[in-house]
Amino acid sequence: MFQAYFRGLCDGPIAPRLRRFVAVGTIAAGVQLVLLWTFVDKAGLNYLFGAFVAIEITISFQYVLNNAWTFRGSRNDGRREFFTGLFKTNVVRGTAIPIQLGILFALVNWGDMLYLLGNAVAIAISGLYRYVLDSRWTWG
């Protein structure tokens, strides 16, 4: 059952869109990690607060890229649709923030993981959640 599901993700009809979503997410994760490093190591912020701010900044960045490329077939065109989609993705990704920060906290405080590596892992884990909700609600 799981093999068929994962095979469908790799070879099925949603595979190209999932690959684009992952590509956009990878770029945004890089931006988020650079922002997080800047906030923590250069500005002296707490790593959880720095992660929160970095996440918020990259939400809009990801929405623009995903709307233009990943979900171009169901793109939110027009001013009203664009801002409605931006609101929806903020709700989706806003609900993912506690998941990501919780994982980050656990990895850093209980797993002795470096905060940047912990954030990268947390991004990857919460990514499936974001994909499912964004693809079904924001662009569904």
PDB file of C-alpha atoms in Angstrom:
ATOM      1  CA  MET A   1       0.000   0.000   0.000  1.00  0.00           C
ATOM      2  CA  PHE A   2       2.694   2.489   0.987  1.00  0.00           C
ATOM      3  CA  GLN A   3       4.872   1.458  -1.962  1.00  0.00           C
ATOM      4  CA  ALA A   4       2.065   2.185  -4.394  1.00  0.00           C
ATOM      5  CA  TYR A   5       1.401   5.549  -2.732  1.00  0.00           C
ATOM      6  CA  PHE A   6       5.059   6.610  -2.843  1.00  0.00           C
ATOM      7  CA  ARG A   7       5.403   5.309  -6.407  1.00  0.00           C
ATOM      8  CA  GLY A   8       2.438   7.523  -7.305  1.00  0.00           C
ATOM      9  CA  LEU A   9       4.193  10.509  -5.758  1.00  0.00           C
ATOM     10  CA  CYS A  10       7.274   9.861  -7.883  1.00  0.00           C
ATOM     11  CA  ASP A  11       5.649   8.766 -11.139  1.00  0.00           C
ATOM     12  CA  GLY A  12       1.978   9.732 -10.872  1.00  0.00           C
ATOM     13  CA  PRO A  13       0.097  12.727 -12.218  1.00  0.00           C
ATOM     14  CA  ILE A  14       1.021  14.982  -9.279  1.00  0.00           C
ATOM     15  CA  ALA A  15       4.754  14.154  -9.479  1.00  0.00           C
ATOM     16  CA  PRO A  16       5.764  17.207 -11.586  1.00  0.00           C
ATOM     17  CA  ARG A  17       3.878  19.572  -9.267  1.00  0.00           C
ATOM     18  CA  LEU A  18       5.372  17.901  -6.182  1.00  0.00           C
ATOM     19  CA  ARG A  19       8.882  18.248  -7.638  1.00  0.00           C
ATOM     20  CA  ARG A  20       8.284  21.958  -8.300  1.00  0.00           C
ATOM     21  CA  PHE A  21       6.932  22.383  -4.758  1.00  0.00           C
ATOM     22  CA  VAL A  22      10.060  20.713  -3.368  1.00  0.00           C
ATOM     23  CA  ALA A  23      12.300  22.893  -5.560  1.00  0.00           C
ATOM     24  CA  VAL A  24      10.586  26.079  -4.361  1.00  0.00           C
ATOM     25  CA  GLY A  25      10.721  24.784  -0.794  1.00  0.00           C
ATOM     26  CA  THR A  26      14.429  24.047  -1.100  1.00  0.00           C
ATOM     27  CA  ILE A  27      15.161  27.564  -2.335  1.00  0.00           C
ATOM     28  CA  ALA A  28      12.988  29.064   0.400  1.00  0.00           C
ATOM     29  CA  ALA A  29      14.634  26.819   3.006  1.00  0.00           C
ATOM     30  CA  GLY A  30      18.014  28.186   1.930  1.00  0.00           C
ATOM     31  CA  VAL A  31      16.730  31.737   2.271  1.00  0.00           C
ATOM     32  CA  GLN A  32      15.193  30.876   5.643  1.00  0.00           C
ATOM     33  CA  LEU A  33      18.442  29.349   6.929  1.00  0.00           C
ATOM     34  CA  VAL A  34      20.448  32.403   5.866  1.00  0.00           C
ATOM     35  CA  LEU A  35      17.918  34.680   7.571  1.00  0.00           C
ATOM     36  CA  LEU A  36      17.946  32.503  10.692  1.00  0.00           C
ATOM     37  CA  TRP A  37      21.750  32.547  10.843  1.00  0.00           C
ATOM     38  CA  THR A  38      21.725  36.331  10.407  1.00  0.00           C
ATOM     39  CA  PHE A  39      19.130  36.829  13.142  1.00  0.00           C
ATOM     40  CA  VAL A  40      20.831  34.491  15.619  1.00  0.00           C
ATOM     41  CA  ASP A  41      24.563  34.854  14.962  1.00  0.00           C
ATOM     42  CA  LYS A  42      24.695  38.470  13.801  1.00  0.00           C
ATOM     43  CA  ALA A  43      21.735  40.119  15.554  1.00  0.00           C
ATOM     44  CA  GLY A  44      21.865  37.993  18.721  1.00  0.00           C
ATOM     45  CA  LEU A  45      18.220  36.895  18.707  1.00  0.00           C
ATOM     46  CA  ASN A  46      17.002  33.702  20.371  1.00  0.00           C
ATOM     47  CA  TYR A  47      17.007  30.878  17.804  1.00  0.00           C
ATOM     48  CA  LEU A  48      13.264  30.195  18.183  1.00  0.00           C
ATOM     49  CA  PHE A  49      12.331  33.851  17.735  1.00  0.00           C
ATOM     50  CA  GLY A  50      14.764  34.136  14.820  1.00  0.00           C
ATOM     51  CA  ALA A  51      13.206  31.056  13.226  1.00  0.00           C
ATOM     52  CA  PHE A  52       9.718  32.510  13.645  1.00  0.00           C
ATOM     53  CA  VAL A  53      10.710  35.764  11.917  1.00  0.00           C
ATOM     54  CA  ALA A  54      12.565  33.914   9.140  1.00  0.00           C
ATOM     55  CA  ILE A  55       9.538  31.671   8.546  1.00  0.00           C
ATOM     56  CA  GLU A  56       7.206  34.658   8.304  1.00  0.00           C
ATOM     57  CA  ILE A  57       9.449  36.350   5.748  1.00  0.00           C
ATOM     58  CA  THR A  58       9.701  33.251   3.566  1.00  0.00           C
ATOM     59  CA  ILE A  59       5.945  32.569   3.567  1.00  0.00           C
ATOM     60  CA  SER A  60       5.262  35.412   1.096  1.00  0.00           C
ATOM     61  CA  PHE A  61       8.348  34.530  -0.934  1.00  0.00           C
ATOM     62  CA  GLN A  62       7.183  30.918  -1.310  1.00  0.00           C
ATOM     63  CA  TYR A  63       3.630  31.922  -2.149  1.00  0.00           C
ATOM     64  CA  VAL A  64       4.755  34.101  -5.041  1.00  0.00           C
ATOM     65  CA  LEU A  65       7.004  31.356  -6.467  1.00  0.00           C
ATOM     66  CA  ASN A  66       4.462  28.568  -5.944  1.00  0.00           C
ATOM     67  CA  ASN A  67       1.651  30.631  -7.442  1.00  0.00           C
ATOM     68  CA  ALA A  68       3.719  31.492 -10.518  1.00  0.00           C
ATOM     69  CA  TRP A  69       5.334  28.088 -11.119  1.00  0.00           C
ATOM     70  CA  THR A  70       4.261  25.138  -8.973  1.00  0.00           C
ATOM     71  CA  PHE A  71       0.515  25.674  -9.233  1.00  0.00           C
ATOM     72  CA  ARG A  72       0.495  27.578 -12.523  1.00  0.00           C
ATOM     73  CA  GLY A  73      -2.429  25.472 -13.768  1.00  0.00           C
ATOM     74  CA  SER A  74      -4.586  26.705 -10.902  1.00  0.00           C
ATOM     75  CA  ARG A  75      -2.801  30.017 -10.364  1.00  0.00           C
ATOM     76  CA  ASN A  76      -4.498  32.679  -8.297  1.00  0.00           C
ATOM     77  CA  ASP A  77      -4.829  35.407 -10.942  1.00  0.00           C
ATOM     78  CA  GLY A  78      -6.250  38.827 -10.365  1.00  0.00           C
ATOM     79  CA  ARG A  79      -5.778  41.002  -7.325  1.00  0.00           C
ATOM     80  CA  ARG A  80      -8.584  39.509  -5.231  1.00  0.00           C
ATOM     81  CA  GLU A  81      -7.678  35.873  -5.998  1.00  0.00           C
ATOM     82  CA  PHE A  82      -3.974  36.561  -5.404  1.00  0.00           C
ATOM     83  CA  PHE A  83      -4.553  38.094  -1.970  1.00  0.00           C
ATOM     84  CA  THR A  84      -7.124  35.446  -1.035  1.00  0.00           C
ATOM     85  CA  GLY A  85      -4.518  32.808  -1.888  1.00  0.00           C
ATOM     86  CA  LEU A  86      -1.887  34.687   0.090  1.00  0.00           C
ATOM     87  CA  PHE A  87      -4.236  34.724   3.071  1.00  0.00           C
ATOM     88  CA  LYS A  88      -4.922  30.993   2.694  1.00  0.00           C
ATOM     89  CA  THR A  89      -1.250  30.072   2.465  1.00  0.00           C
ATOM     90  CA  ASN A  90      -0.576  32.212   5.544  1.00  0.00           C
ATOM     91  CA  VAL A  91      -3.214  30.222   7.422  1.00  0.00           C
ATOM     92  CA  VAL A  92      -1.728  26.921   6.201  1.00  0.00           C
ATOM     93  CA  ARG A  93       1.841  27.894   6.912  1.00  0.00           C
ATOM     94  CA  GLY A  94       0.881  29.697  10.096  1.00  0.00           C
ATOM     95  CA  THR A  95      -0.504  26.431  11.432  1.00  0.00           C
ATOM     96  CA  ALA A  96       2.744  24.736  10.400  1.00  0.00           C
ATOM     97  CA  ILE A  97       4.857  27.180  12.440  1.00  0.00           C
ATOM     98  CA  PRO A  98       4.190  25.461  15.802  1.00  0.00           C
ATOM     99  CA  ILE A  99       5.021  22.118  14.196  1.00  0.00           C
ATOM    100  CA  GLN A 100       8.298  23.421  12.798  1.00  0.00           C
ATOM    101  CA  LEU A 101       9.271  25.306  15.964  1.00  0.00           C
ATOM    102  CA  GLY A 102       8.339  22.322  18.147  1.00  0.00           C
ATOM    103  CA  ILE A 103      10.535  20.005  16.104  1.00  0.00           C
ATOM    104  CA  LEU A 104      13.333  22.584  16.128  1.00  0.00           C
ATOM    105  CA  PHE A 105      13.079  22.989  19.907  1.00  0.00           C
ATOM    106  CA  ALA A 106      13.145  19.218  20.463  1.00  0.00           C
ATOM    107  CA  LEU A 107      16.111  18.661  18.162  1.00  0.00           C
ATOM    108  CA  VAL A 108      18.166  21.488  19.659  1.00  0.00           C
ATOM    109  CA  ASN A 109      17.310  21.053  23.338  1.00  0.00           C
ATOM    110  CA  TRP A 110      16.840  17.311  23.601  1.00  0.00           C
ATOM    111  CA  GLY A 111      18.841  16.078  20.633  1.00  0.00           C
ATOM    112  CA  ASP A 112      21.820  18.430  20.976  1.00  0.00           C
ATOM    113  CA  MET A 113      21.522  19.299  17.297  1.00  0.00           C
ATOM    114  CA  LEU A 114      22.876  22.581  15.932  1.00  0.00           C
ATOM    115  CA  TYR A 115      20.001  25.021  15.425  1.00  0.00           C
ATOM    116  CA  LEU A 116      20.552  25.432  11.669  1.00  0.00           C
ATOM    117  CA  LEU A 117      20.573  21.675  11.066  1.00  0.00           C
ATOM    118  CA  GLY A 118      17.574  21.259  13.361  1.00  0.00           C
ATOM    119  CA  ASN A 119      15.690  23.910  11.411  1.00  0.00           C
ATOM    120  CA  ALA A 120      16.486  22.182   8.106  1.00  0.00           C
ATOM    121  CA  VAL A 121      15.123  18.897   9.489  1.00  0.00           C
ATOM    122  CA  ALA A 122      12.030  20.672  10.842  1.00  0.00           C
ATOM    123  CA  ILE A 123      11.408  22.293   7.447  1.00  0.00           C
ATOM    124  CA  ALA A 124      11.562  18.917   5.723  1.00  0.00           C
ATOM    125  CA  ILE A 125       9.245  17.218   8.220  1.00  0.00           C
ATOM    126  CA  SER A 126       6.625  19.963   8.135  1.00  0.00           C
ATOM    127  CA  GLY A 127       6.863  20.208   4.330  1.00  0.00           C
ATOM    128  CA  LEU A 128       4.463  17.356   3.607  1.00  0.00           C
ATOM    129  CA  TYR A 129       1.863  18.948   5.867  1.00  0.00           C
ATOM    130  CA  ARG A 130       2.224  22.264   4.028  1.00  0.00           C
ATOM    131  CA  TYR A 131       2.057  20.611   0.610  1.00  0.00           C
ATOM    132  CA  VAL A 132      -1.126  18.684   1.316  1.00  0.00           C
ATOM    133  CA  LEU A 133      -2.970  21.691   2.743  1.00  0.00           C
ATOM    134  CA  ASP A 134      -1.703  24.214   0.193  1.00  0.00           C
ATOM    135  CA  SER A 135      -2.440  21.987  -2.787  1.00  0.00           C
ATOM    136  CA  ARG A 136      -5.961  21.218  -1.571  1.00  0.00           C
ATOM    137  CA  TRP A 137      -7.020  24.557  -0.108  1.00  0.00           C
ATOM    138  CA  THR A 138      -4.834  27.417  -1.335  1.00  0.00           C
ATOM    139  CA  TRP A 139      -4.771  26.229  -4.948  1.00  0.00           C
ATOM    140  CA  GLY A 140      -7.410  23.463  -4.774  1.00  0.00           C
TER     141      GLY A 140
END
